[in-house]
Amino acid sequence: MQSRRDQLVAAVIILPSIVLLGIFVYGFIAQTMRASMTDWGQEAAMSLTPEINHVGLTNYKELFSGFLNMRFRQDLTNMLFFTLLFVGLSLLVGLLLATLIDQLVWGETFFRTVFLYPMSLSLVVTGTIWRWMLQPRGGINVLPTLAGLPAGQFLWLSSRQQSLIFDWSHIFHYTCLAALIILALMAYGHWRRGEKRRLRTKLIICAVLVGIFASGALTRIRLLDFPEEHGFNKALWGVVIAAVWQMSGYTMALYLAGLRTIPDELREAARVDGASKFQIYRYVDLPLLKPITASAIVILGHIALKIFDLIFAMAGPDHYPTSVPAITMFLKTFRGNELAVGSAIGVILLILVSLLIIPYLVNSFRTGEQ
Amino acid sequence: MRTSRWIKLAAMCASIVLMFGAVASAAVRGRLEIFSWWAGDEGPALEALIDKYEKMYPGISVINSTVTGGSGVNAKAVLKTRMLGGDPPDTFQVHAGQELIGTWVVANRMEDLTWLYQQEGWNTAFPADLLNLLSTDKGIWSVPVNIHRSNVMYFIPANLAKWGVGVPNTWEEFLEIAPKLQAKGIVPLSVGENWTATHLWESVALAVLGPNKYEQLWNGRLSWKSPEAIKVWEMFGEILKYTNTDAPSLSWQQATDMVVKGQAAFNIMGDWASGYMTTTLKLKPGTGFGWAASPGTKGIFMMLSDSFGLPIGCANRENAIAWLKMLGSRDGQDTFNPLKGSISARTDSDLAKYDAYLQSAARDWRTNKIVGSLAHGVVANERFMNDFATVMDIFLASKNAQAAANAAQAVAIQAGVGK
């Protein structure tokens, strides 16, 4: 039981950080949101008393459908693909490394350090090193010549090739497809766990979405009055490789810690039941690592959404094939003097990161209370 | 034991007080804070200026606030936060022309320097074309410390002789010899990352439009959608066919290296490339490497310039004015420029202090028609420059001259170019 005095002391101690957070985090978020709904960035933007008018959601509308903001839309596409590839590959490589190291009889500490080490570098350093290694005329592309093979030709960071091309004016159509895929995956999960009622609702929604998608009704809602193609830029591979190199050691450490917390009794029991080594891994270890995967996705995901320094160092500010919203935000604000548009991009990024983090926080809050 | 601890504490307090006293006395003698992005190769030139200033005004301590990063992208961000926060440095480096005017002058943050120009006789010391680019109808806004030339084409004379090609005088000539070079496995023209494409574009635009129409593009009298302006993009597209595919991964130095190593025949770059080849690569100007005005721009000097201005409300106004006076003086310019690898903005500089390339550039500076560069902030404001990168990318991705022209016109309207 806490005494009143304890509670008072706790409140006093915590007060300064609440006040500081209130001003410097939440206050500034509010300030940015307000700025994003103005036209701050007209001629005399840098005046001590700039003329600022309230324009509502115009900046947001312009970003998603304005002719000159196609860079931002390609940025969003790049960010999506980068996040998927970076998080997916980091998890995969991390899990692989953790599993291998867990099996090691000797040298475990050594390898753990080796793989964790890249994380101690700053992203700018990683970016610079990999920029050199991915030079089209040097580094990785000349590696095959050591074995007598022809040198690689792939333009790691400067390729202008695109795949998975879609028309931005049909974005609702593709959003529908994405929702369909996610719901189908969830339905599959319900089916595996035998949750019949949930499965039924999911399947009904899926059927409706399939109908909408197949009818092509959404392609009639056109966001733009001109076709605008975006897609997965192959130049992103260079950035993904560098980012995975840096962060997979971290996921390895997470998974390794997870593997260590699995009680040996569980594995013993499986072994007694006649499970093979692989079966133990598949049916005992992997399911117990799920919470770790969840937190790793959140941590890596928000790094990926906010990535700036790595790409800035690797490809420079004006390289569209690898650009992301954070870079455009910086350039719009500090080079183009369009402070309102920069704020709007900032708010969009905040919303995207919240979409990832808030469900996780709510979930851990609930488990914490239980 | 206890007393000794008290004595230590007292001593510490005393030393802190003394330190503050020292700082305070320095403040009495005055300071000057200079904000720039000159570090690395350009650091020594700035140091030489600061040394000179400290010798001229021994009481003043100079604070050198440098924020590194090529062409100042980081420095400009820091400067903008400081200015918006009401904490301007005493003077700051800025590209002369619209980059200064479009951001700081229209925001009423700079002092008019017309009186200083009159007092120091700079109205006749600097070429009239340069003064036009630095001024608006309300005043002259900064003191140029150096001049670089943007429209320079570099090559290695021995290599050209070996390949049997001459230096093209026009882009048409270039397009004739380019296939021959390509057949030999040589890249006719090397290009680097995005801004170097814009840099190449402005030389092409100057050649296709000629100096008068080029200027009209910036004062709003020539539409970006006019047939002439579209022809610029078409010519630019033709030229790009003879450039290296890995351009976005190369810095400007690496693009220059391609010429030096004999992988490429020509490179169009600002004349800091001369400094790079002379100082870093130890090539002799004239024989080790050769230069010419970029095709179709003979007799025209496309300039860019670093300059310093006087922000309204800076803490040490008198000291900043003394700094500006020194920058504009013949002696100040001749101290800085030979080290920086640029020429003096004045027409009376002491040529003996400069190397062979710079002497030739200085002669052109005194006789040529002068126009301003787009890629380096002279002719268009920052908003246009920022969005022109989008226009450039639309063109690089689609190679569609009409689409690029439409986008450029839209950007020009939004950014208020020529208003």
PDB file of C-alpha atoms in Angstrom, chain A residues 235-331:
ATOM      1  CA  ALA A 235      17.108   1.074 -57.133  1.00  0.00           C
ATOM      2  CA  LEU A 236      15.579   0.502 -53.674  1.00  0.00           C
ATOM      3  CA  TRP A 237      17.374  -2.834 -53.409  1.00  0.00           C
ATOM      4  CA  GLY A 238      20.609  -1.015 -52.631  1.00  0.00           C
ATOM      5  CA  VAL A 239      19.024   0.820 -49.707  1.00  0.00           C
ATOM      6  CA  VAL A 240      17.277  -2.330 -48.470  1.00  0.00           C
ATOM      7  CA  ILE A 241      20.555  -4.277 -48.446  1.00  0.00           C
ATOM      8  CA  ALA A 242      22.309  -1.598 -46.394  1.00  0.00           C
ATOM      9  CA  ALA A 243      19.410  -1.278 -43.945  1.00  0.00           C
ATOM     10  CA  VAL A 244      19.102  -5.048 -43.472  1.00  0.00           C
ATOM     11  CA  TRP A 245      22.858  -5.308 -42.973  1.00  0.00           C
ATOM     12  CA  GLN A 246      22.592  -2.747 -40.204  1.00  0.00           C
ATOM     13  CA  MET A 247      19.487  -3.985 -38.388  1.00  0.00           C
ATOM     14  CA  SER A 248      19.393  -7.779 -38.835  1.00  0.00           C
ATOM     15  CA  GLY A 249      21.940  -8.151 -36.028  1.00  0.00           C
ATOM     16  CA  TYR A 250      19.462  -6.450 -33.764  1.00  0.00           C
ATOM     17  CA  THR A 251      16.619  -8.816 -34.663  1.00  0.00           C
ATOM     18  CA  MET A 252      19.089 -11.648 -34.163  1.00  0.00           C
ATOM     19  CA  ALA A 253      19.746 -10.450 -30.612  1.00  0.00           C
ATOM     20  CA  LEU A 254      15.992 -10.205 -29.974  1.00  0.00           C
ATOM     21  CA  TYR A 255      15.371 -13.725 -31.259  1.00  0.00           C
ATOM     22  CA  LEU A 256      18.366 -15.117 -29.430  1.00  0.00           C
ATOM     23  CA  ALA A 257      17.062 -13.699 -26.175  1.00  0.00           C
ATOM     24  CA  GLY A 258      13.674 -15.194 -27.024  1.00  0.00           C
ATOM     25  CA  LEU A 259      15.157 -18.623 -27.706  1.00  0.00           C
ATOM     26  CA  ARG A 260      16.980 -18.524 -24.346  1.00  0.00           C
ATOM     27  CA  THR A 261      13.769 -17.879 -22.421  1.00  0.00           C
ATOM     28  CA  ILE A 262      12.065 -20.997 -23.787  1.00  0.00           C
ATOM     29  CA  PRO A 263      12.181 -23.450 -20.910  1.00  0.00           C
ATOM     30  CA  ASP A 264      14.081 -26.649 -21.660  1.00  0.00           C
ATOM     31  CA  GLU A 265      11.231 -28.659 -20.150  1.00  0.00           C
ATOM     32  CA  LEU A 266       9.059 -27.872 -23.173  1.00  0.00           C
ATOM     33  CA  ARG A 267      11.683 -29.173 -25.567  1.00  0.00           C
ATOM     34  CA  GLU A 268      12.299 -32.204 -23.332  1.00  0.00           C
ATOM     35  CA  ALA A 269       8.579 -32.970 -23.381  1.00  0.00           C
ATOM     36  CA  ALA A 270       8.501 -32.722 -27.169  1.00  0.00           C
ATOM     37  CA  ARG A 271      11.530 -34.948 -27.430  1.00  0.00           C
ATOM     38  CA  VAL A 272       9.855 -37.541 -25.178  1.00  0.00           C
ATOM     39  CA  ASP A 273       6.839 -37.413 -27.501  1.00  0.00           C
ATOM     40  CA  GLY A 274       9.215 -38.357 -30.313  1.00  0.00           C
ATOM     41  CA  ALA A 275       9.530 -35.000 -32.061  1.00  0.00           C
ATOM     42  CA  SER A 276      12.486 -34.569 -34.384  1.00  0.00           C
ATOM     43  CA  LYS A 277      14.877 -31.610 -34.064  1.00  0.00           C
ATOM     44  CA  PHE A 278      13.128 -29.784 -36.861  1.00  0.00           C
ATOM     45  CA  GLN A 279       9.699 -30.495 -35.410  1.00  0.00           C
ATOM     46  CA  ILE A 280      10.766 -29.073 -32.056  1.00  0.00           C
ATOM     47  CA  TYR A 281      11.979 -25.948 -33.841  1.00  0.00           C
ATOM     48  CA  ARG A 282       8.818 -25.657 -35.900  1.00  0.00           C
ATOM     49  CA  TYR A 283       6.195 -26.464 -33.280  1.00  0.00           C
ATOM     50  CA  VAL A 284       7.839 -25.424 -29.999  1.00  0.00           C
ATOM     51  CA  ASP A 285      10.406 -22.689 -30.661  1.00  0.00           C
ATOM     52  CA  LEU A 286       8.774 -20.717 -33.476  1.00  0.00           C
ATOM     53  CA  PRO A 287       5.311 -20.306 -31.896  1.00  0.00           C
ATOM     54  CA  LEU A 288       6.932 -19.098 -28.669  1.00  0.00           C
ATOM     55  CA  LEU A 289       8.900 -16.473 -30.605  1.00  0.00           C
ATOM     56  CA  LYS A 290       5.727 -14.809 -31.891  1.00  0.00           C
ATOM     57  CA  PRO A 291       5.616 -11.981 -29.309  1.00  0.00           C
ATOM     58  CA  ILE A 292       9.224 -11.174 -30.217  1.00  0.00           C
ATOM     59  CA  THR A 293       8.314 -10.990 -33.894  1.00  0.00           C
ATOM     60  CA  ALA A 294       5.479  -8.631 -33.019  1.00  0.00           C
ATOM     61  CA  SER A 295       7.699  -6.205 -31.132  1.00  0.00           C
ATOM     62  CA  ALA A 296      10.438  -6.483 -33.777  1.00  0.00           C
ATOM     63  CA  ILE A 297       7.920  -5.565 -36.482  1.00  0.00           C
ATOM     64  CA  VAL A 298       6.881  -2.470 -34.552  1.00  0.00           C
ATOM     65  CA  ILE A 299      10.444  -1.381 -33.826  1.00  0.00           C
ATOM     66  CA  LEU A 300      11.754  -2.013 -37.350  1.00  0.00           C
ATOM     67  CA  GLY A 301       8.554  -0.724 -38.927  1.00  0.00           C
ATOM     68  CA  HIS A 302       8.763   2.677 -37.331  1.00  0.00           C
ATOM     69  CA  ILE A 303      12.443   2.937 -38.239  1.00  0.00           C
ATOM     70  CA  ALA A 304      11.526   2.134 -41.845  1.00  0.00           C
ATOM     71  CA  LEU A 305       8.702   4.667 -41.981  1.00  0.00           C
ATOM     72  CA  LYS A 306      10.900   7.430 -40.651  1.00  0.00           C
ATOM     73  CA  ILE A 307      14.067   6.518 -42.569  1.00  0.00           C
ATOM     74  CA  PHE A 308      15.956   9.594 -43.706  1.00  0.00           C
ATOM     75  CA  ASP A 309      19.672   9.640 -42.912  1.00  0.00           C
ATOM     76  CA  LEU A 310      20.535   6.335 -44.590  1.00  0.00           C
ATOM     77  CA  ILE A 311      18.990   7.331 -47.904  1.00  0.00           C
ATOM     78  CA  PHE A 312      20.278  10.893 -47.675  1.00  0.00           C
ATOM     79  CA  ALA A 313      23.821   9.556 -47.259  1.00  0.00           C
ATOM     80  CA  MET A 314      23.494   6.794 -49.850  1.00  0.00           C
ATOM     81  CA  ALA A 315      21.705   8.444 -52.720  1.00  0.00           C
ATOM     82  CA  GLY A 316      21.593  12.157 -51.959  1.00  0.00           C
ATOM     83  CA  PRO A 317      18.551  14.369 -51.537  1.00  0.00           C
ATOM     84  CA  ASP A 318      17.406  14.625 -55.147  1.00  0.00           C
ATOM     85  CA  HIS A 319      17.461  11.003 -56.210  1.00  0.00           C
ATOM     86  CA  TYR A 320      13.818  10.191 -56.896  1.00  0.00           C
ATOM     87  CA  PRO A 321      14.055   6.419 -57.350  1.00  0.00           C
ATOM     88  CA  THR A 322      15.046   6.056 -53.677  1.00  0.00           C
ATOM     89  CA  SER A 323      13.360   9.075 -52.152  1.00  0.00           C
ATOM     90  CA  VAL A 324      10.968   8.771 -49.180  1.00  0.00           C
ATOM     91  CA  PRO A 325       8.505  11.233 -47.614  1.00  0.00           C
ATOM     92  CA  ALA A 326      10.929  12.244 -44.849  1.00  0.00           C
ATOM     93  CA  ILE A 327      13.438  13.511 -47.420  1.00  0.00           C
ATOM     94  CA  THR A 328      10.807  15.411 -49.353  1.00  0.00           C
ATOM     95  CA  MET A 329       9.577  16.888 -46.074  1.00  0.00           C
ATOM     96  CA  PHE A 330      13.080  18.187 -45.331  1.00  0.00           C
ATOM     97  CA  LEU A 331      13.566  19.622 -48.821  1.00  0.00           C
TER      98      LEU A 331
END
